[in-house]
Amino acid sequence: MKLISGHLKDLGDNFRVRRILPSIEARHVGPFVFVDHMGPVPIQSGKELSVRPHPHIGLATITYLYDGVIFHRDSIGSQVPIRPYEVNWMTAGSGISHSERSQVDSEHSSLEGIQTWVALPKEFEEVDAEFFHLDRKDIPVIEGESWTLRLAAGEFLGKRSPVKIYSPLFYADLDARPGAKGEWHIPEGQESGLYVARGSLEIQGQTVQVGQMAVFAPGETITFSSSEGSRAILMGGVPFPEPRYLWWNFVSTSLERIERAKKEWKDETFPAVPGETERIPLPEK
């Protein structure tokens, strides 16, 4: 096991996050190539979080909230409010653009959640864009010794999420209550990581705090406990044989494909979000 720590990143548009992947210590965990922890930040009328339309290729994004509401719009016509404990899985494939804006909500005074990117296998990088929304009641639940695991995507401990995926993986929300203990045997050939978003975990004899991720070698057993309780994200799967290039919001096995996506976004020929007039411009670097 190795431990990596996130760093603060200012994305503009009133949006700061703690970025965990990619890092110098770990470029990926299985097919997972990007992890951001946003918030917690207070949400006030007139100061809502607003991420203007921006593009993606070659990946799937997961938005999983602990608090708050985000309204998602994309270029294939999806218009969905994202709420806590729901799964929102957007497969970019050959290209999709989307916007994200927080909403003032009577039940939530702050916004906090995890946003993750999953690289697609080389043979599926150009699939048609799709968006899947899974209600809380439809997420498989696994109960352990004072812990609950909500399986957002993939297969783990004999349970399978209905979300459509393109490679062997697992992605789950761990709710560990005080005194929780657990041991998970990860399948051979699959890497895994456990990111602590709230509280702390004792993993393999080390204390893992908020903003840190424990990364495990393929097939390594995860042994954990929590004296104070914790919320964490478990992720993992089979790593790909080819390297992935990441540039801005694009992921691909091909630098030429990324250059084409850059040109399409700059020339405004990339799929656009219906009804949106603003967009994030292509970065200079």
Short mmCIF file of C-alpha atoms in Angstrom, two decimals:
data_model
loop_
_atom_site.label_atom_id
_atom_site.label_comp_id
_atom_site.label_asym_id
_atom_site.label_seq_id
_atom_site.Cartn_x
_atom_site.Cartn_y
_atom_site.Cartn_z
CA MET A 1 0.00 0.00 0.00
CA LYS A 2 1.11 3.54 -0.69
CA LEU A 3 -0.43 6.79 0.48
CA ILE A 4 -1.03 9.82 -1.76
CA SER A 5 -2.35 13.25 -0.78
CA GLY A 6 -4.55 15.60 -2.78
CA HIS A 7 -3.71 19.23 -3.55
CA LEU A 8 -5.98 22.25 -3.94
CA LYS A 9 -6.81 23.26 -7.50
CA ASP A 10 -8.66 26.41 -8.63
CA LEU A 11 -10.80 25.61 -11.67
CA GLY A 12 -12.26 29.10 -11.97
CA ASP A 13 -15.96 30.00 -12.07
CA ASN A 14 -16.13 29.94 -8.22
CA PHE A 15 -14.99 26.30 -8.23
CA ARG A 16 -12.09 24.98 -6.08
CA VAL A 17 -11.39 21.29 -5.55
CA ARG A 18 -8.93 18.94 -3.87
CA ARG A 19 -7.33 16.90 -6.67
CA ILE A 20 -6.15 13.39 -5.83
CA LEU A 21 -5.59 11.77 -9.24
CA PRO A 22 -3.51 12.05 -11.29
CA SER A 23 -0.52 12.47 -8.99
CA ILE A 24 3.23 11.89 -9.21
CA GLU A 25 2.84 8.82 -7.00
CA ALA A 26 -0.10 7.35 -8.94
CA ARG A 27 -1.19 8.25 -12.47
CA HIS A 28 -4.20 5.95 -12.26
CA VAL A 29 -5.94 3.31 -10.14
CA GLY A 30 -7.11 0.60 -12.52
CA PRO A 31 -9.08 2.49 -15.20
CA PHE A 32 -9.64 5.51 -12.91
CA VAL A 33 -7.48 8.40 -14.10
CA PHE A 34 -8.92 11.45 -12.32
CA VAL A 35 -10.44 12.16 -8.88
CA ASP A 36 -11.56 15.54 -7.51
CA HIS A 37 -13.09 16.19 -4.08
CA MET A 38 -15.23 19.34 -4.24
CA GLY A 39 -16.32 21.17 -1.11
CA PRO A 40 -17.66 21.32 1.40
CA VAL A 41 -18.64 24.88 0.46
CA PRO A 42 -21.73 26.88 1.52
CA ILE A 43 -24.29 27.45 -1.22
CA GLN A 44 -25.98 30.83 -1.21
CA SER A 45 -28.38 32.47 -3.64
CA GLY A 46 -26.36 34.59 -6.05
CA LYS A 47 -23.15 32.65 -5.30
CA GLU A 48 -24.02 29.32 -6.85
CA LEU A 49 -21.30 27.15 -8.32
CA SER A 50 -21.37 27.42 -12.11
CA VAL A 51 -19.30 25.34 -14.51
CA ARG A 52 -20.05 26.48 -18.06
CA PRO A 53 -20.27 23.95 -20.94
CA HIS A 54 -17.01 22.10 -21.54
CA PRO A 55 -16.09 19.02 -23.62
CA HIS A 56 -14.96 15.44 -22.94
CA ILE A 57 -13.79 12.49 -25.06
CA GLY A 58 -12.58 8.96 -24.33
CA LEU A 59 -13.85 8.67 -20.76
CA ALA A 60 -16.81 8.33 -18.43
CA THR A 61 -17.45 10.77 -15.58
CA ILE A 62 -19.04 9.99 -12.23
CA THR A 63 -20.61 12.68 -10.05
CA TYR A 64 -21.43 11.45 -6.53
CA LEU A 65 -22.67 13.98 -3.98
CA TYR A 66 -22.64 13.95 -0.18
CA ASP A 67 -24.50 17.29 0.12
CA GLY A 68 -26.18 19.77 -2.18
CA VAL A 69 -27.81 19.66 -5.60
CA ILE A 70 -26.16 20.13 -9.01
CA PHE A 71 -28.14 20.52 -12.22
CA HIS A 72 -26.56 18.67 -15.14
CA ARG A 73 -27.15 19.54 -18.82
CA ASP A 74 -25.38 17.91 -21.74
CA SER A 75 -25.17 17.87 -25.53
CA ILE A 76 -27.27 14.69 -25.90
CA GLY A 77 -30.20 16.42 -24.21
CA SER A 78 -29.92 15.19 -20.63
CA GLN A 79 -31.27 17.62 -18.01
CA VAL A 80 -31.01 16.04 -14.57
CA PRO A 81 -30.72 17.34 -10.99
CA ILE A 82 -27.96 15.43 -9.19
CA ARG A 83 -28.68 14.74 -5.52
CA PRO A 84 -26.82 12.92 -2.72
CA TYR A 85 -26.62 9.11 -2.91
CA GLU A 86 -27.54 9.07 -6.60
CA VAL A 87 -25.28 7.81 -9.39
CA ASN A 88 -24.71 10.05 -12.39
CA TRP A 89 -22.53 8.34 -14.98
CA MET A 90 -21.78 10.16 -18.23
CA THR A 91 -19.98 8.25 -20.98
CA ALA A 92 -18.28 10.76 -23.27
CA GLY A 93 -16.96 8.32 -25.87
CA SER A 94 -16.60 10.12 -29.20
CA GLY A 95 -17.58 13.44 -27.63
CA ILE A 96 -19.98 15.16 -25.23
CA SER A 97 -20.17 18.58 -23.62
CA HIS A 98 -21.98 19.43 -20.40
CA SER A 99 -22.56 22.13 -17.80
CA GLU A 100 -22.92 21.84 -14.02
CA ARG A 101 -24.61 24.40 -11.79
CA SER A 102 -25.41 24.14 -8.11
CA GLN A 103 -28.94 24.88 -6.95
CA VAL A 104 -30.14 26.47 -3.74
CA ASP A 105 -32.06 23.74 -1.91
CA SER A 106 -34.01 23.83 1.35
CA GLU A 107 -32.50 20.52 2.50
CA HIS A 108 -28.85 21.38 1.80
CA SER A 109 -26.91 24.48 2.84
CA SER A 110 -23.58 23.25 1.46
CA LEU A 111 -22.17 21.35 -1.51
CA GLU A 112 -19.76 18.43 -1.29
CA GLY A 113 -19.03 15.49 -3.54
CA ILE A 114 -16.59 13.44 -5.57
CA GLN A 115 -16.05 13.71 -9.32
CA THR A 116 -14.17 10.92 -11.04
CA TRP A 117 -13.07 10.03 -14.56
CA VAL A 118 -12.82 6.48 -15.87
CA ALA A 119 -10.79 5.93 -19.04
CA LEU A 120 -12.53 3.80 -21.65
CA PRO A 121 -10.86 0.74 -23.20
CA LYS A 122 -9.14 1.54 -26.50
CA GLU A 123 -11.77 -0.35 -28.52
CA PHE A 124 -14.59 1.68 -26.89
CA GLU A 125 -13.06 5.17 -26.91
CA GLU A 126 -15.33 6.24 -29.77
CA VAL A 127 -18.67 4.84 -28.54
CA ASP A 128 -21.71 7.10 -28.73
CA ALA A 129 -22.15 9.43 -25.76
CA GLU A 130 -24.58 8.26 -23.04
CA PHE A 131 -25.85 9.45 -19.67
CA PHE A 132 -27.13 7.19 -16.87
CA HIS A 133 -28.94 8.36 -13.76
CA LEU A 134 -29.44 5.86 -10.93
CA ASP A 135 -31.77 6.67 -8.04
CA ARG A 136 -30.68 5.92 -4.48
CA LYS A 137 -33.10 3.01 -4.16
CA ASP A 138 -31.57 1.30 -7.20
CA ILE A 139 -27.98 1.24 -5.89
CA PRO A 140 -26.90 -2.18 -4.52
CA VAL A 141 -26.03 -2.04 -0.80
CA ILE A 142 -23.53 -4.24 1.02
CA GLU A 143 -23.60 -4.31 4.85
CA GLY A 144 -20.58 -5.13 7.02
CA GLU A 145 -19.43 -4.75 10.61
CA SER A 146 -20.66 -1.18 11.33
CA TRP A 147 -20.17 -0.16 7.69
CA THR A 148 -22.31 0.21 4.57
CA LEU A 149 -21.03 0.06 1.01
CA ARG A 150 -23.18 1.52 -1.79
CA LEU A 151 -22.05 0.07 -5.10
CA ALA A 152 -22.36 2.88 -7.62
CA ALA A 153 -20.82 1.00 -10.54
CA GLY A 154 -19.28 -2.34 -11.41
CA GLU A 155 -19.10 -5.56 -9.42
CA PHE A 156 -17.89 -6.13 -5.84
CA LEU A 157 -18.46 -8.73 -3.10
CA GLY A 158 -21.02 -10.58 -5.21
CA LYS A 159 -23.13 -7.50 -6.00
CA ARG A 160 -23.46 -5.78 -9.38
CA SER A 161 -24.58 -2.23 -10.19
CA PRO A 162 -26.94 -1.79 -13.18
CA VAL A 163 -24.84 1.12 -14.57
CA LYS A 164 -23.43 0.32 -18.02
CA ILE A 165 -19.64 0.04 -17.96
CA TYR A 166 -17.02 -0.99 -20.51
CA SER A 167 -14.30 -2.71 -18.44
CA PRO A 168 -14.02 -4.69 -15.16
CA LEU A 169 -14.18 -2.17 -12.29
CA PHE A 170 -15.84 -1.25 -9.01
CA TYR A 171 -16.79 2.14 -7.54
CA ALA A 172 -18.51 2.43 -4.17
CA ASP A 173 -19.38 4.84 -1.35
CA LEU A 174 -18.19 3.58 2.05
CA ASP A 175 -20.08 4.82 5.11
CA ALA A 176 -18.04 3.59 8.10
CA ARG A 177 -19.58 4.18 11.51
CA PRO A 178 -17.45 4.49 14.69
CA GLY A 179 -15.94 1.11 15.46
CA ALA A 180 -16.22 -0.19 11.90
CA LYS A 181 -13.93 -3.02 10.77
CA GLY A 182 -13.56 -4.76 7.46
CA GLU A 183 -11.38 -6.84 5.18
CA TRP A 184 -11.85 -7.00 1.42
CA HIS A 185 -10.06 -9.39 -0.90
CA ILE A 186 -9.52 -7.64 -4.22
CA PRO A 187 -9.56 -9.89 -7.32
CA GLU A 188 -6.19 -10.77 -8.82
CA GLY A 189 -5.16 -8.37 -11.57
CA GLN A 190 -7.27 -5.49 -10.23
CA GLU A 191 -5.75 -2.37 -8.66
CA SER A 192 -7.69 -0.55 -5.95
CA GLY A 193 -7.76 2.70 -4.00
CA LEU A 194 -9.64 4.04 -0.97
CA TYR A 195 -10.06 7.83 -0.73
CA VAL A 196 -11.07 9.37 2.61
CA ALA A 197 -13.50 12.28 2.22
CA ARG A 198 -14.67 12.59 5.85
CA GLY A 199 -13.31 11.38 9.19
CA SER A 200 -10.42 8.93 9.05
CA LEU A 201 -9.62 5.26 8.46
CA GLU A 202 -6.92 2.99 9.81
CA ILE A 203 -5.74 0.99 6.81
CA GLN A 204 -3.03 -1.66 6.98
CA GLY A 205 -1.85 -0.07 10.26
CA GLN A 206 -1.67 3.50 8.88
CA THR A 207 -4.05 6.37 9.62
CA VAL A 208 -5.55 7.82 6.44
CA GLN A 209 -6.98 11.32 6.80
CA VAL A 210 -9.31 13.50 4.72
CA GLY A 211 -7.69 14.29 1.39
CA GLN A 212 -5.59 11.13 1.29
CA MET A 213 -5.95 7.98 -0.79
CA ALA A 214 -4.52 4.57 0.02
CA VAL A 215 -3.50 2.84 -3.23
CA PHE A 216 -3.09 -0.93 -3.36
CA ALA A 217 -1.21 -3.24 -5.72
CA PRO A 218 -3.21 -5.64 -7.92
CA GLY A 219 -4.94 -8.28 -5.81
CA GLU A 220 -3.79 -6.77 -2.48
CA THR A 221 -6.19 -7.33 0.45
CA ILE A 222 -7.63 -4.19 2.07
CA THR A 223 -7.90 -4.31 5.88
CA PHE A 224 -9.45 -1.27 7.55
CA SER A 225 -11.08 0.06 10.69
CA SER A 226 -12.39 3.42 11.89
CA SER A 227 -12.58 4.66 15.46
CA GLU A 228 -14.31 7.98 14.64
CA GLY A 229 -16.24 7.00 11.53
CA SER A 230 -15.60 7.95 7.91
CA ARG A 231 -17.00 8.49 4.43
CA ALA A 232 -14.71 7.17 1.72
CA ILE A 233 -14.75 6.17 -1.93
CA LEU A 234 -13.55 2.70 -2.93
CA MET A 235 -12.48 2.35 -6.56
CA GLY A 236 -10.53 -0.09 -8.64
CA GLY A 237 -10.41 -2.42 -11.58
CA VAL A 238 -8.22 -3.86 -14.29
CA PRO A 239 -5.60 -1.39 -15.59
CA PHE A 240 -5.26 -0.97 -19.34
CA PRO A 241 -2.17 -2.19 -21.24
CA GLU A 242 -1.80 1.12 -23.12
CA PRO A 243 -0.90 4.50 -21.58
CA ARG A 244 -3.51 7.26 -21.56
CA TYR A 245 -2.90 10.88 -22.51
CA LEU A 246 -4.75 13.52 -20.47
CA TRP A 247 -5.04 17.05 -21.78
CA TRP A 248 -7.58 19.39 -20.16
CA ASN A 249 -10.88 17.43 -20.28
CA PHE A 250 -9.74 14.95 -22.91
CA VAL A 251 -8.51 11.37 -22.37
CA SER A 252 -7.25 9.20 -25.21
CA THR A 253 -4.70 6.62 -26.30
CA SER A 254 -3.98 8.92 -29.25
CA LEU A 255 -2.39 12.38 -29.17
CA GLU A 256 -3.78 12.97 -32.68
CA ARG A 257 -7.31 12.33 -31.39
CA ILE A 258 -6.80 14.88 -28.62
CA GLU A 259 -5.56 17.44 -31.16
CA ARG A 260 -8.71 16.88 -33.23
CA ALA A 261 -10.92 17.37 -30.16
CA LYS A 262 -9.07 20.59 -29.30
CA LYS A 263 -9.63 21.94 -32.81
CA GLU A 264 -13.33 20.98 -32.79
CA TRP A 265 -13.90 22.77 -29.49
CA LYS A 266 -11.98 25.84 -30.60
CA ASP A 267 -13.80 25.96 -33.96
CA GLU A 268 -17.17 25.37 -32.22
CA THR A 269 -17.88 22.21 -34.24
CA PHE A 270 -17.87 20.02 -31.11
CA PRO A 271 -21.35 18.87 -29.85
CA ALA A 272 -22.95 21.76 -27.96
CA VAL A 273 -25.33 21.86 -24.98
CA PRO A 274 -28.80 22.91 -26.22
CA GLY A 275 -29.93 26.26 -24.84
CA GLU A 276 -26.51 27.22 -23.46
CA THR A 277 -24.88 30.35 -24.88
CA GLU A 278 -21.69 30.42 -22.79
CA ARG A 279 -18.80 27.95 -22.89
CA ILE A 280 -15.37 27.49 -21.31
CA PRO A 281 -12.79 28.42 -23.96
CA LEU A 282 -9.97 26.10 -24.94
CA PRO A 283 -7.02 26.76 -22.60
CA GLU A 284 -3.92 28.41 -24.05
CA LYS A 285 -1.73 25.69 -22.52
#
